[in-house]
Amino acid sequence: MSNTVPRATVGRDTFDPARLAEFWWFVCERQAIWHRRCVERQPPPWTDDPVLRGTRFTNVYRELDPGTCYTILEILERDAPEPDRVFNVMLYRLIGRAQTHAALGFQELARFDAGRLATGLQAIRASGAPPFTAAYTVSAYRSMGSADKCENVARLFGRLAEDFTGFHARLIAAASPSAAHGVLGSPYGLGNFLAYQVFVDLTYPLAPDGRGVLPFSQDDWASAGPGARRGIAALTGSREGIDDLAVMRRLRDEQQAEFDRLGLCFRALRDASGGPVPLTLANIQNCLCEFHKYVKIRAGTGRGRRRFEAGPATAAAR
């Protein structure tokens, strides 16, 4: 007899009504902040909400965040062999800081040197700058044999570079989004969360032909990270029997109906023809993570990692 808990059907009664309304308000207000700042060029403050005013949250559209803009413009659209570009996306997403990757330079697989990478990371640390992100946990990868995280990360990518041709071939041959995600998460140290971030990067349409590295859409499939799973729990009041992907798909499919029902004006991005760009599964996954952070901070049980400080408004920034 199976011990598997049956998955419940996701309907409106899956959600706590007040939390669901709060989630869609959060999504609208967060996007409105970006619009007021980057499109209308209004001076701060861009919201009356004290949590959103004082804490840094990622954008509702993942593609508006500076880190994603960097990935697309400086790595994915670079004139370089595709395996090199995929390798650099993986390295950048693990490091999590554009400044670090830019200082290290684009890594060419044919000339990759793990020792040189370690030295570069150590030099950044010695300058007083953090080599790695503080936005999510990056392990020290101690099984790589060193007490120095910089050396361990370099060794990890040195190991990956040894047969990256075979790795790239397995990735490109993946028959489904979940299979591609599995390939990306297979090297030691990547894991489900980082693998999904890389997966999403590799689905963005790129200049000049509009095709991504992977032949999948961000709406085909999504993997809920730890923060998104906590966001889903906040919306549903429970984790038992919850199908994360079904919840995310329901939110994606019902977004406009929910905005209309709640009387919310969502300032969607516009496509080339002027039509609204709906939130994808990848965007919904990200919003759930940020919503959980918002709820915790507002309740006094959590805090943001960085305070938001107003700077020059650009279309790629908060």
PDB file of C-alpha atoms in Angstrom:
ATOM      1  CA  MET A   1       0.000   0.000   0.000  1.00  0.00           C
ATOM      2  CA  SER A   2       1.417   3.390  -0.977  1.00  0.00           C
ATOM      3  CA  ASN A   3       2.213   5.936   1.741  1.00  0.00           C
ATOM      4  CA  THR A   4       2.138   8.812  -0.742  1.00  0.00           C
ATOM      5  CA  VAL A   5      -0.174  11.641   0.314  1.00  0.00           C
ATOM      6  CA  PRO A   6      -2.662  12.257  -2.528  1.00  0.00           C
ATOM      7  CA  ARG A   7      -2.395  15.640  -4.198  1.00  0.00           C
ATOM      8  CA  ALA A   8      -5.411  17.855  -3.637  1.00  0.00           C
ATOM      9  CA  THR A   9      -7.094  19.579  -6.559  1.00  0.00           C
ATOM     10  CA  VAL A  10      -6.149  23.255  -6.660  1.00  0.00           C
ATOM     11  CA  GLY A  11      -9.218  25.483  -6.728  1.00  0.00           C
ATOM     12  CA  ARG A  12     -10.248  28.782  -5.195  1.00  0.00           C
ATOM     13  CA  ASP A  13     -10.936  27.046  -1.881  1.00  0.00           C
ATOM     14  CA  THR A  14      -7.269  25.999  -1.786  1.00  0.00           C
ATOM     15  CA  PHE A  15      -6.334  29.560  -0.863  1.00  0.00           C
ATOM     16  CA  ASP A  16      -6.931  31.681   2.187  1.00  0.00           C
ATOM     17  CA  PRO A  17      -9.046  34.523   0.703  1.00  0.00           C
ATOM     18  CA  ALA A  18      -7.374  37.326   2.672  1.00  0.00           C
ATOM     19  CA  ARG A  19      -3.877  36.046   1.912  1.00  0.00           C
ATOM     20  CA  LEU A  20      -4.715  35.610  -1.768  1.00  0.00           C
ATOM     21  CA  ALA A  21      -5.960  39.189  -1.997  1.00  0.00           C
ATOM     22  CA  GLU A  22      -2.839  40.364  -0.192  1.00  0.00           C
ATOM     23  CA  PHE A  23      -0.614  38.428  -2.622  1.00  0.00           C
ATOM     24  CA  TRP A  24      -2.155  40.075  -5.686  1.00  0.00           C
ATOM     25  CA  TRP A  25      -1.988  43.504  -4.013  1.00  0.00           C
ATOM     26  CA  PHE A  26       1.714  42.897  -3.305  1.00  0.00           C
ATOM     27  CA  VAL A  27       2.340  41.926  -6.937  1.00  0.00           C
ATOM     28  CA  CYS A  28       0.555  45.044  -8.211  1.00  0.00           C
ATOM     29  CA  GLU A  29       2.197  47.449  -5.790  1.00  0.00           C
ATOM     30  CA  ARG A  30       5.677  46.040  -6.398  1.00  0.00           C
ATOM     31  CA  GLN A  31       5.231  46.443 -10.148  1.00  0.00           C
ATOM     32  CA  ALA A  32       3.766  49.924  -9.625  1.00  0.00           C
ATOM     33  CA  ILE A  33       6.945  50.929  -7.769  1.00  0.00           C
ATOM     34  CA  TRP A  34       9.037  49.924 -10.770  1.00  0.00           C
ATOM     35  CA  HIS A  35       6.669  51.753 -13.128  1.00  0.00           C
ATOM     36  CA  ARG A  36       6.619  54.964 -11.080  1.00  0.00           C
ATOM     37  CA  ARG A  37      10.381  54.985 -10.788  1.00  0.00           C
ATOM     38  CA  CYS A  38      11.587  53.692 -14.144  1.00  0.00           C
ATOM     39  CA  VAL A  39       8.816  54.631 -16.579  1.00  0.00           C
ATOM     40  CA  GLU A  40       7.223  57.734 -15.066  1.00  0.00           C
ATOM     41  CA  ARG A  41      10.543  58.865 -13.541  1.00  0.00           C
ATOM     42  CA  GLN A  42       8.853  60.046 -10.376  1.00  0.00           C
ATOM     43  CA  PRO A  43      11.005  61.034  -7.384  1.00  0.00           C
ATOM     44  CA  PRO A  44      10.838  58.835  -4.264  1.00  0.00           C
ATOM     45  CA  PRO A  45       9.001  57.665  -2.321  1.00  0.00           C
ATOM     46  CA  TRP A  46       7.282  55.388  -4.848  1.00  0.00           C
ATOM     47  CA  THR A  47       4.918  53.752  -2.363  1.00  0.00           C
ATOM     48  CA  ASP A  48       3.224  54.465   0.944  1.00  0.00           C
ATOM     49  CA  ASP A  49       3.861  50.932   2.181  1.00  0.00           C
ATOM     50  CA  PRO A  50       6.647  51.076   4.810  1.00  0.00           C
ATOM     51  CA  VAL A  51       7.944  47.563   4.092  1.00  0.00           C
ATOM     52  CA  LEU A  52       8.128  48.033   0.324  1.00  0.00           C
ATOM     53  CA  ARG A  53       9.602  51.512   0.807  1.00  0.00           C
ATOM     54  CA  GLY A  54      12.412  50.388   3.081  1.00  0.00           C
ATOM     55  CA  THR A  55      13.343  46.889   1.921  1.00  0.00           C
ATOM     56  CA  ARG A  56      14.789  45.672  -1.338  1.00  0.00           C
ATOM     57  CA  PHE A  57      12.567  43.200  -3.193  1.00  0.00           C
ATOM     58  CA  THR A  58      13.263  41.719  -6.589  1.00  0.00           C
ATOM     59  CA  ASN A  59      11.103  42.869  -9.479  1.00  0.00           C
ATOM     60  CA  VAL A  60       7.829  41.167 -10.335  1.00  0.00           C
ATOM     61  CA  TYR A  61       9.232  40.483 -13.797  1.00  0.00           C
ATOM     62  CA  ARG A  62      12.478  38.595 -13.246  1.00  0.00           C
ATOM     63  CA  GLU A  63      13.813  39.943 -16.561  1.00  0.00           C
ATOM     64  CA  LEU A  64      13.814  43.489 -15.140  1.00  0.00           C
ATOM     65  CA  ASP A  65      16.298  42.696 -12.385  1.00  0.00           C
ATOM     66  CA  PRO A  66      19.869  43.890 -12.940  1.00  0.00           C
ATOM     67  CA  GLY A  67      21.258  40.384 -12.426  1.00  0.00           C
ATOM     68  CA  THR A  68      19.118  38.946 -15.189  1.00  0.00           C
ATOM     69  CA  CYS A  69      19.895  41.872 -17.488  1.00  0.00           C
ATOM     70  CA  TYR A  70      23.590  41.209 -16.878  1.00  0.00           C
ATOM     71  CA  THR A  71      23.157  37.506 -17.642  1.00  0.00           C
ATOM     72  CA  ILE A  72      21.404  38.176 -20.934  1.00  0.00           C
ATOM     73  CA  LEU A  73      23.483  41.107 -22.209  1.00  0.00           C
ATOM     74  CA  GLU A  74      26.958  40.201 -20.943  1.00  0.00           C
ATOM     75  CA  ILE A  75      26.868  36.394 -21.093  1.00  0.00           C
ATOM     76  CA  LEU A  76      24.066  34.871 -23.158  1.00  0.00           C
ATOM     77  CA  GLU A  77      24.243  37.347 -26.047  1.00  0.00           C
ATOM     78  CA  ARG A  78      28.024  37.373 -26.105  1.00  0.00           C
ATOM     79  CA  ASP A  79      29.693  36.226 -29.321  1.00  0.00           C
ATOM     80  CA  ALA A  80      31.060  32.993 -27.877  1.00  0.00           C
ATOM     81  CA  PRO A  81      30.470  29.246 -28.234  1.00  0.00           C
ATOM     82  CA  GLU A  82      27.251  28.096 -26.591  1.00  0.00           C
ATOM     83  CA  PRO A  83      28.968  25.746 -24.087  1.00  0.00           C
ATOM     84  CA  ASP A  84      31.098  28.667 -22.874  1.00  0.00           C
ATOM     85  CA  ARG A  85      28.012  30.806 -22.395  1.00  0.00           C
ATOM     86  CA  VAL A  86      26.183  28.084 -20.454  1.00  0.00           C
ATOM     87  CA  PHE A  87      29.259  27.513 -18.286  1.00  0.00           C
ATOM     88  CA  ASN A  88      29.435  31.236 -17.475  1.00  0.00           C
ATOM     89  CA  VAL A  89      25.730  31.425 -16.634  1.00  0.00           C
ATOM     90  CA  MET A  90      26.213  28.576 -14.157  1.00  0.00           C
ATOM     91  CA  LEU A  91      29.259  30.275 -12.653  1.00  0.00           C
ATOM     92  CA  TYR A  92      27.523  33.650 -12.444  1.00  0.00           C
ATOM     93  CA  ARG A  93      24.385  32.262 -10.820  1.00  0.00           C
ATOM     94  CA  LEU A  94      26.394  30.429  -8.174  1.00  0.00           C
ATOM     95  CA  ILE A  95      28.472  33.555  -7.454  1.00  0.00           C
ATOM     96  CA  GLY A  96      25.360  35.736  -7.634  1.00  0.00           C
ATOM     97  CA  ARG A  97      27.205  39.042  -8.071  1.00  0.00           C
ATOM     98  CA  ALA A  98      27.602  40.709 -11.465  1.00  0.00           C
ATOM     99  CA  GLN A  99      30.525  42.749 -10.114  1.00  0.00           C
ATOM    100  CA  THR A 100      32.415  39.560  -9.285  1.00  0.00           C
ATOM    101  CA  HIS A 101      31.787  37.897 -12.640  1.00  0.00           C
ATOM    102  CA  ALA A 102      32.700  41.074 -14.517  1.00  0.00           C
ATOM    103  CA  ALA A 103      35.947  41.385 -12.546  1.00  0.00           C
ATOM    104  CA  LEU A 104      36.835  37.753 -13.210  1.00  0.00           C
ATOM    105  CA  GLY A 105      36.012  38.093 -16.881  1.00  0.00           C
ATOM    106  CA  PHE A 106      34.181  35.761 -19.242  1.00  0.00           C
ATOM    107  CA  GLN A 107      35.574  32.257 -18.763  1.00  0.00           C
ATOM    108  CA  GLU A 108      36.591  30.381 -21.919  1.00  0.00           C
ATOM    109  CA  LEU A 109      36.434  26.618 -21.471  1.00  0.00           C
ATOM    110  CA  ALA A 110      39.433  26.022 -23.731  1.00  0.00           C
ATOM    111  CA  ARG A 111      41.587  28.158 -21.416  1.00  0.00           C
ATOM    112  CA  PHE A 112      39.805  27.678 -18.110  1.00  0.00           C
ATOM    113  CA  ASP A 113      42.125  27.499 -15.108  1.00  0.00           C
ATOM    114  CA  ALA A 114      40.606  26.701 -11.714  1.00  0.00           C
ATOM    115  CA  GLY A 115      43.660  28.081  -9.926  1.00  0.00           C
ATOM    116  CA  ARG A 116      43.341  31.407 -11.719  1.00  0.00           C
ATOM    117  CA  LEU A 117      39.638  31.535 -10.821  1.00  0.00           C
ATOM    118  CA  ALA A 118      40.446  30.907  -7.151  1.00  0.00           C
ATOM    119  CA  THR A 119      43.080  33.633  -7.186  1.00  0.00           C
ATOM    120  CA  GLY A 120      40.639  36.062  -8.768  1.00  0.00           C
ATOM    121  CA  LEU A 121      37.963  35.344  -6.160  1.00  0.00           C
ATOM    122  CA  GLN A 122      40.485  35.708  -3.339  1.00  0.00           C
ATOM    123  CA  ALA A 123      41.690  39.042  -4.740  1.00  0.00           C
ATOM    124  CA  ILE A 124      38.125  40.368  -4.753  1.00  0.00           C
ATOM    125  CA  ARG A 125      37.696  39.250  -1.150  1.00  0.00           C
ATOM    126  CA  ALA A 126      41.002  40.853  -0.164  1.00  0.00           C
ATOM    127  CA  SER A 127      39.819  44.150  -1.635  1.00  0.00           C
ATOM    128  CA  GLY A 128      36.993  44.183   0.902  1.00  0.00           C
ATOM    129  CA  ALA A 129      34.223  43.317  -1.544  1.00  0.00           C
ATOM    130  CA  PRO A 130      32.132  40.160  -1.026  1.00  0.00           C
ATOM    131  CA  PRO A 131      32.852  37.646  -3.813  1.00  0.00           C
ATOM    132  CA  PHE A 132      29.521  35.867  -3.365  1.00  0.00           C
ATOM    133  CA  THR A 133      25.905  36.927  -3.032  1.00  0.00           C
ATOM    134  CA  ALA A 134      24.134  37.385   0.280  1.00  0.00           C
ATOM    135  CA  ALA A 135      20.697  37.049  -1.372  1.00  0.00           C
ATOM    136  CA  TYR A 136      20.671  33.265  -0.989  1.00  0.00           C
ATOM    137  CA  THR A 137      22.821  30.656   0.682  1.00  0.00           C
ATOM    138  CA  VAL A 138      25.940  29.579  -1.197  1.00  0.00           C
ATOM    139  CA  SER A 139      27.564  26.572   0.430  1.00  0.00           C
ATOM    140  CA  ALA A 140      31.264  26.424   1.216  1.00  0.00           C
ATOM    141  CA  TYR A 141      31.440  23.088  -0.711  1.00  0.00           C
ATOM    142  CA  ARG A 142      33.904  21.675   1.788  1.00  0.00           C
ATOM    143  CA  SER A 143      34.033  18.277   0.100  1.00  0.00           C
ATOM    144  CA  MET A 144      36.157  20.002  -2.549  1.00  0.00           C
ATOM    145  CA  GLY A 145      38.948  19.719   0.018  1.00  0.00           C
ATOM    146  CA  SER A 146      39.709  23.259   1.152  1.00  0.00           C
ATOM    147  CA  ALA A 147      38.705  25.435   4.087  1.00  0.00           C
ATOM    148  CA  ASP A 148      38.565  28.383   1.657  1.00  0.00           C
ATOM    149  CA  LYS A 149      35.244  28.816  -0.139  1.00  0.00           C
ATOM    150  CA  CYS A 150      36.947  30.612  -3.036  1.00  0.00           C
ATOM    151  CA  GLU A 151      39.159  27.606  -3.665  1.00  0.00           C
ATOM    152  CA  ASN A 152      36.263  25.172  -3.302  1.00  0.00           C
ATOM    153  CA  VAL A 153      34.092  27.007  -5.823  1.00  0.00           C
ATOM    154  CA  ALA A 154      37.008  27.161  -8.261  1.00  0.00           C
ATOM    155  CA  ARG A 155      37.642  23.429  -7.837  1.00  0.00           C
ATOM    156  CA  LEU A 156      33.948  22.715  -8.347  1.00  0.00           C
ATOM    157  CA  PHE A 157      33.996  24.493 -11.707  1.00  0.00           C
ATOM    158  CA  GLY A 158      37.326  22.940 -12.551  1.00  0.00           C
ATOM    159  CA  ARG A 159      35.709  19.541 -12.153  1.00  0.00           C
ATOM    160  CA  LEU A 160      32.716  20.624 -14.236  1.00  0.00           C
ATOM    161  CA  ALA A 161      34.972  21.982 -16.999  1.00  0.00           C
ATOM    162  CA  GLU A 162      36.724  18.639 -17.400  1.00  0.00           C
ATOM    163  CA  ASP A 163      33.764  17.190 -19.315  1.00  0.00           C
ATOM    164  CA  PHE A 164      31.604  20.178 -20.073  1.00  0.00           C
ATOM    165  CA  THR A 165      31.199  19.016 -23.680  1.00  0.00           C
ATOM    166  CA  GLY A 166      29.401  15.918 -22.457  1.00  0.00           C
ATOM    167  CA  PHE A 167      27.412  17.912 -19.904  1.00  0.00           C
ATOM    168  CA  HIS A 168      26.304  20.392 -22.562  1.00  0.00           C
ATOM    169  CA  ALA A 169      25.300  17.559 -24.891  1.00  0.00           C
ATOM    170  CA  ARG A 170      23.118  15.996 -22.183  1.00  0.00           C
ATOM    171  CA  LEU A 171      21.518  19.359 -21.458  1.00  0.00           C
ATOM    172  CA  ILE A 172      20.671  20.099 -25.080  1.00  0.00           C
ATOM    173  CA  ALA A 173      19.303  16.562 -25.536  1.00  0.00           C
ATOM    174  CA  ALA A 174      16.896  16.889 -22.587  1.00  0.00           C
ATOM    175  CA  ALA A 175      13.399  16.023 -23.766  1.00  0.00           C
ATOM    176  CA  SER A 176      11.492  18.095 -21.201  1.00  0.00           C
ATOM    177  CA  PRO A 177      11.964  21.132 -18.945  1.00  0.00           C
ATOM    178  CA  SER A 178      12.146  18.961 -15.832  1.00  0.00           C
ATOM    179  CA  ALA A 179      14.754  16.767 -17.531  1.00  0.00           C
ATOM    180  CA  ALA A 180      16.851  19.825 -18.419  1.00  0.00           C
ATOM    181  CA  HIS A 181      16.516  21.025 -14.816  1.00  0.00           C
ATOM    182  CA  GLY A 182      17.701  17.609 -13.660  1.00  0.00           C
ATOM    183  CA  VAL A 183      20.810  17.835 -15.838  1.00  0.00           C
ATOM    184  CA  LEU A 184      21.584  21.333 -14.564  1.00  0.00           C
ATOM    185  CA  GLY A 185      21.222  20.186 -10.954  1.00  0.00           C
ATOM    186  CA  SER A 186      23.362  17.075 -11.404  1.00  0.00           C
ATOM    187  CA  PRO A 187      26.852  18.566 -10.820  1.00  0.00           C
ATOM    188  CA  TYR A 188      27.891  18.685  -7.193  1.00  0.00           C
ATOM    189  CA  GLY A 189      27.057  22.013  -5.595  1.00  0.00           C
ATOM    190  CA  LEU A 190      24.339  23.281  -7.926  1.00  0.00           C
ATOM    191  CA  GLY A 191      21.163  21.800  -6.444  1.00  0.00           C
ATOM    192  CA  ASN A 192      17.516  22.432  -7.307  1.00  0.00           C
ATOM    193  CA  PHE A 193      17.372  26.166  -6.572  1.00  0.00           C
ATOM    194  CA  LEU A 194      20.388  27.253  -8.615  1.00  0.00           C
ATOM    195  CA  ALA A 195      19.557  24.756 -11.359  1.00  0.00           C
ATOM    196  CA  TYR A 196      16.164  26.396 -11.789  1.00  0.00           C
ATOM    197  CA  GLN A 197      17.695  29.887 -11.947  1.00  0.00           C
ATOM    198  CA  VAL A 198      20.024  28.704 -14.724  1.00  0.00           C
ATOM    199  CA  PHE A 199      17.171  26.885 -16.463  1.00  0.00           C
ATOM    200  CA  VAL A 200      15.112  30.093 -16.613  1.00  0.00           C
ATOM    201  CA  ASP A 201      18.101  32.055 -17.934  1.00  0.00           C
ATOM    202  CA  LEU A 202      18.543  29.539 -20.728  1.00  0.00           C
ATOM    203  CA  THR A 203      14.924  29.966 -21.894  1.00  0.00           C
ATOM    204  CA  TYR A 204      15.099  33.726 -22.560  1.00  0.00           C
ATOM    205  CA  PRO A 205      14.774  34.621 -26.250  1.00  0.00           C
ATOM    206  CA  LEU A 206      18.060  36.060 -27.411  1.00  0.00           C
ATOM    207  CA  ALA A 207      19.143  38.401 -30.175  1.00  0.00           C
ATOM    208  CA  PRO A 208      19.352  38.154 -33.109  1.00  0.00           C
ATOM    209  CA  ASP A 209      17.033  35.185 -33.791  1.00  0.00           C
ATOM    210  CA  GLY A 210      14.835  35.286 -30.687  1.00  0.00           C
ATOM    211  CA  ARG A 211      15.621  31.717 -29.637  1.00  0.00           C
ATOM    212  CA  GLY A 212      16.807  30.630 -26.210  1.00  0.00           C
ATOM    213  CA  VAL A 213      19.548  28.129 -25.520  1.00  0.00           C
ATOM    214  CA  LEU A 214      16.872  25.644 -24.443  1.00  0.00           C
ATOM    215  CA  PRO A 215      13.765  25.062 -26.591  1.00  0.00           C
ATOM    216  CA  PHE A 216      11.387  25.501 -23.680  1.00  0.00           C
ATOM    217  CA  SER A 217       9.203  28.305 -22.355  1.00  0.00           C
ATOM    218  CA  GLN A 218       9.165  29.722 -18.835  1.00  0.00           C
ATOM    219  CA  ASP A 219       5.493  28.769 -18.856  1.00  0.00           C
ATOM    220  CA  ASP A 220       6.077  25.089 -19.568  1.00  0.00           C
ATOM    221  CA  TRP A 221       7.199  24.156 -16.080  1.00  0.00           C
ATOM    222  CA  ALA A 222       8.573  25.617 -12.839  1.00  0.00           C
ATOM    223  CA  SER A 223      10.333  24.394  -9.725  1.00  0.00           C
ATOM    224  CA  ALA A 224       9.336  26.086  -6.477  1.00  0.00           C
ATOM    225  CA  GLY A 225      12.375  27.067  -4.420  1.00  0.00           C
ATOM    226  CA  PRO A 226      12.364  27.135  -0.609  1.00  0.00           C
ATOM    227  CA  GLY A 227      11.036  30.704  -0.435  1.00  0.00           C
ATOM    228  CA  ALA A 228       8.312  30.021  -3.002  1.00  0.00           C
ATOM    229  CA  ARG A 229       7.213  26.930  -1.100  1.00  0.00           C
ATOM    230  CA  ARG A 230       6.892  29.040   2.039  1.00  0.00           C
ATOM    231  CA  GLY A 231       4.914  31.577   0.024  1.00  0.00           C
ATOM    232  CA  ILE A 232       2.568  28.833  -1.133  1.00  0.00           C
ATOM    233  CA  ALA A 233       2.153  27.709   2.470  1.00  0.00           C
ATOM    234  CA  ALA A 234       1.260  31.284   3.428  1.00  0.00           C
ATOM    235  CA  LEU A 235      -1.411  31.379   0.711  1.00  0.00           C
ATOM    236  CA  THR A 236      -2.883  27.973   1.460  1.00  0.00           C
ATOM    237  CA  GLY A 237      -2.328  27.679   5.204  1.00  0.00           C
ATOM    238  CA  SER A 238      -0.845  24.221   4.795  1.00  0.00           C
ATOM    239  CA  ARG A 239       1.844  22.187   3.069  1.00  0.00           C
ATOM    240  CA  GLU A 240       0.054  18.832   3.279  1.00  0.00           C
ATOM    241  CA  GLY A 241      -0.989  17.460  -0.100  1.00  0.00           C
ATOM    242  CA  ILE A 242      -0.114  20.681  -1.916  1.00  0.00           C
ATOM    243  CA  ASP A 243       1.077  20.396  -5.508  1.00  0.00           C
ATOM    244  CA  ASP A 244       3.388  23.396  -5.847  1.00  0.00           C
ATOM    245  CA  LEU A 245       3.355  23.390  -9.639  1.00  0.00           C
ATOM    246  CA  ALA A 246      -0.455  23.202  -9.738  1.00  0.00           C
ATOM    247  CA  VAL A 247      -0.679  26.167  -7.359  1.00  0.00           C
ATOM    248  CA  MET A 248       1.723  28.205  -9.475  1.00  0.00           C
ATOM    249  CA  ARG A 249      -0.156  27.330 -12.651  1.00  0.00           C
ATOM    250  CA  ARG A 250      -3.462  28.323 -11.057  1.00  0.00           C
ATOM    251  CA  LEU A 251      -2.019  31.692 -10.034  1.00  0.00           C
ATOM    252  CA  ARG A 252      -0.559  32.200 -13.496  1.00  0.00           C
ATOM    253  CA  ASP A 253      -3.796  31.303 -15.267  1.00  0.00           C
ATOM    254  CA  GLU A 254      -6.041  33.379 -12.998  1.00  0.00           C
ATOM    255  CA  GLN A 255      -3.889  36.512 -12.722  1.00  0.00           C
ATOM    256  CA  GLN A 256      -5.989  38.857 -14.854  1.00  0.00           C
ATOM    257  CA  ALA A 257      -9.261  37.540 -13.443  1.00  0.00           C
ATOM    258  CA  GLU A 258      -7.907  38.152  -9.942  1.00  0.00           C
ATOM    259  CA  PHE A 259      -6.778  41.679 -10.762  1.00  0.00           C
ATOM    260  CA  ASP A 260     -10.249  42.400 -12.154  1.00  0.00           C
ATOM    261  CA  ARG A 261     -12.030  40.769  -9.203  1.00  0.00           C
ATOM    262  CA  LEU A 262     -10.032  42.776  -6.683  1.00  0.00           C
ATOM    263  CA  GLY A 263     -10.181  46.044  -8.621  1.00  0.00           C
ATOM    264  CA  LEU A 264      -6.393  46.161  -8.990  1.00  0.00           C
ATOM    265  CA  CYS A 265      -4.595  47.898 -11.832  1.00  0.00           C
ATOM    266  CA  PHE A 266      -1.571  45.832 -12.799  1.00  0.00           C
ATOM    267  CA  ARG A 267       0.912  47.865 -14.826  1.00  0.00           C
ATOM    268  CA  ALA A 268       2.091  45.062 -17.052  1.00  0.00           C
ATOM    269  CA  LEU A 269       5.085  45.271 -19.312  1.00  0.00           C
ATOM    270  CA  ARG A 270       4.206  45.701 -22.972  1.00  0.00           C
ATOM    271  CA  ASP A 271       5.330  43.575 -25.883  1.00  0.00           C
ATOM    272  CA  ALA A 272       6.486  44.883 -29.251  1.00  0.00           C
ATOM    273  CA  SER A 273       2.888  45.286 -30.426  1.00  0.00           C
ATOM    274  CA  GLY A 274       1.842  47.132 -27.274  1.00  0.00           C
ATOM    275  CA  GLY A 275      -0.012  44.244 -25.677  1.00  0.00           C
ATOM    276  CA  PRO A 276       0.354  43.354 -21.987  1.00  0.00           C
ATOM    277  CA  VAL A 277       2.930  40.723 -21.047  1.00  0.00           C
ATOM    278  CA  PRO A 278       1.395  38.284 -18.533  1.00  0.00           C
ATOM    279  CA  LEU A 279       3.415  36.974 -15.624  1.00  0.00           C
ATOM    280  CA  THR A 280       5.020  33.648 -16.452  1.00  0.00           C
ATOM    281  CA  LEU A 281       5.375  30.644 -14.173  1.00  0.00           C
ATOM    282  CA  ALA A 282       8.945  31.782 -13.513  1.00  0.00           C
ATOM    283  CA  ASN A 283       7.673  35.210 -12.464  1.00  0.00           C
ATOM    284  CA  ILE A 284       4.984  33.673 -10.243  1.00  0.00           C
ATOM    285  CA  GLN A 285       7.580  31.451  -8.578  1.00  0.00           C
ATOM    286  CA  ASN A 286       9.694  34.496  -7.835  1.00  0.00           C
ATOM    287  CA  CYS A 287       6.718  36.544  -6.589  1.00  0.00           C
ATOM    288  CA  LEU A 288       5.789  33.799  -4.128  1.00  0.00           C
ATOM    289  CA  CYS A 289       9.277  33.902  -2.624  1.00  0.00           C
ATOM    290  CA  GLU A 290       9.210  37.687  -2.297  1.00  0.00           C
ATOM    291  CA  PHE A 291       5.672  37.643  -0.904  1.00  0.00           C
ATOM    292  CA  HIS A 292       6.745  35.305   1.890  1.00  0.00           C
ATOM    293  CA  LYS A 293       9.566  37.717   2.725  1.00  0.00           C
ATOM    294  CA  TYR A 294       7.123  40.646   2.723  1.00  0.00           C
ATOM    295  CA  VAL A 295       4.680  38.868   5.045  1.00  0.00           C
ATOM    296  CA  LYS A 296       7.431  37.972   7.516  1.00  0.00           C
ATOM    297  CA  ILE A 297       8.872  41.485   7.610  1.00  0.00           C
ATOM    298  CA  ARG A 298       5.459  43.060   8.051  1.00  0.00           C
ATOM    299  CA  ALA A 299       4.677  40.645  10.903  1.00  0.00           C
ATOM    300  CA  GLY A 300       7.996  41.460  12.589  1.00  0.00           C
ATOM    301  CA  THR A 301       9.289  37.904  12.246  1.00  0.00           C
ATOM    302  CA  GLY A 302      11.743  38.507   9.415  1.00  0.00           C
ATOM    303  CA  ARG A 303      13.958  41.141   7.877  1.00  0.00           C
ATOM    304  CA  GLY A 304      15.288  42.053   4.471  1.00  0.00           C
ATOM    305  CA  ARG A 305      18.919  41.384   3.737  1.00  0.00           C
ATOM    306  CA  ARG A 306      19.458  44.867   2.280  1.00  0.00           C
ATOM    307  CA  ARG A 307      17.835  48.229   2.750  1.00  0.00           C
ATOM    308  CA  PHE A 308      16.673  49.914  -0.422  1.00  0.00           C
ATOM    309  CA  GLU A 309      18.573  53.073  -1.239  1.00  0.00           C
ATOM    310  CA  ALA A 310      17.272  55.251  -4.044  1.00  0.00           C
ATOM    311  CA  GLY A 311      19.694  55.695  -6.901  1.00  0.00           C
ATOM    312  CA  PRO A 312      19.497  56.538 -10.607  1.00  0.00           C
ATOM    313  CA  ALA A 313      16.376  54.988 -12.131  1.00  0.00           C
ATOM    314  CA  THR A 314      16.933  52.672 -15.039  1.00  0.00           C
ATOM    315  CA  ALA A 315      14.593  50.285 -16.762  1.00  0.00           C
ATOM    316  CA  ALA A 316      16.677  47.378 -15.486  1.00  0.00           C
ATOM    317  CA  ALA A 317      16.754  48.403 -11.855  1.00  0.00           C
ATOM    318  CA  ARG A 318      14.376  48.521  -8.921  1.00  0.00           C
TER     319      ARG A 318
END
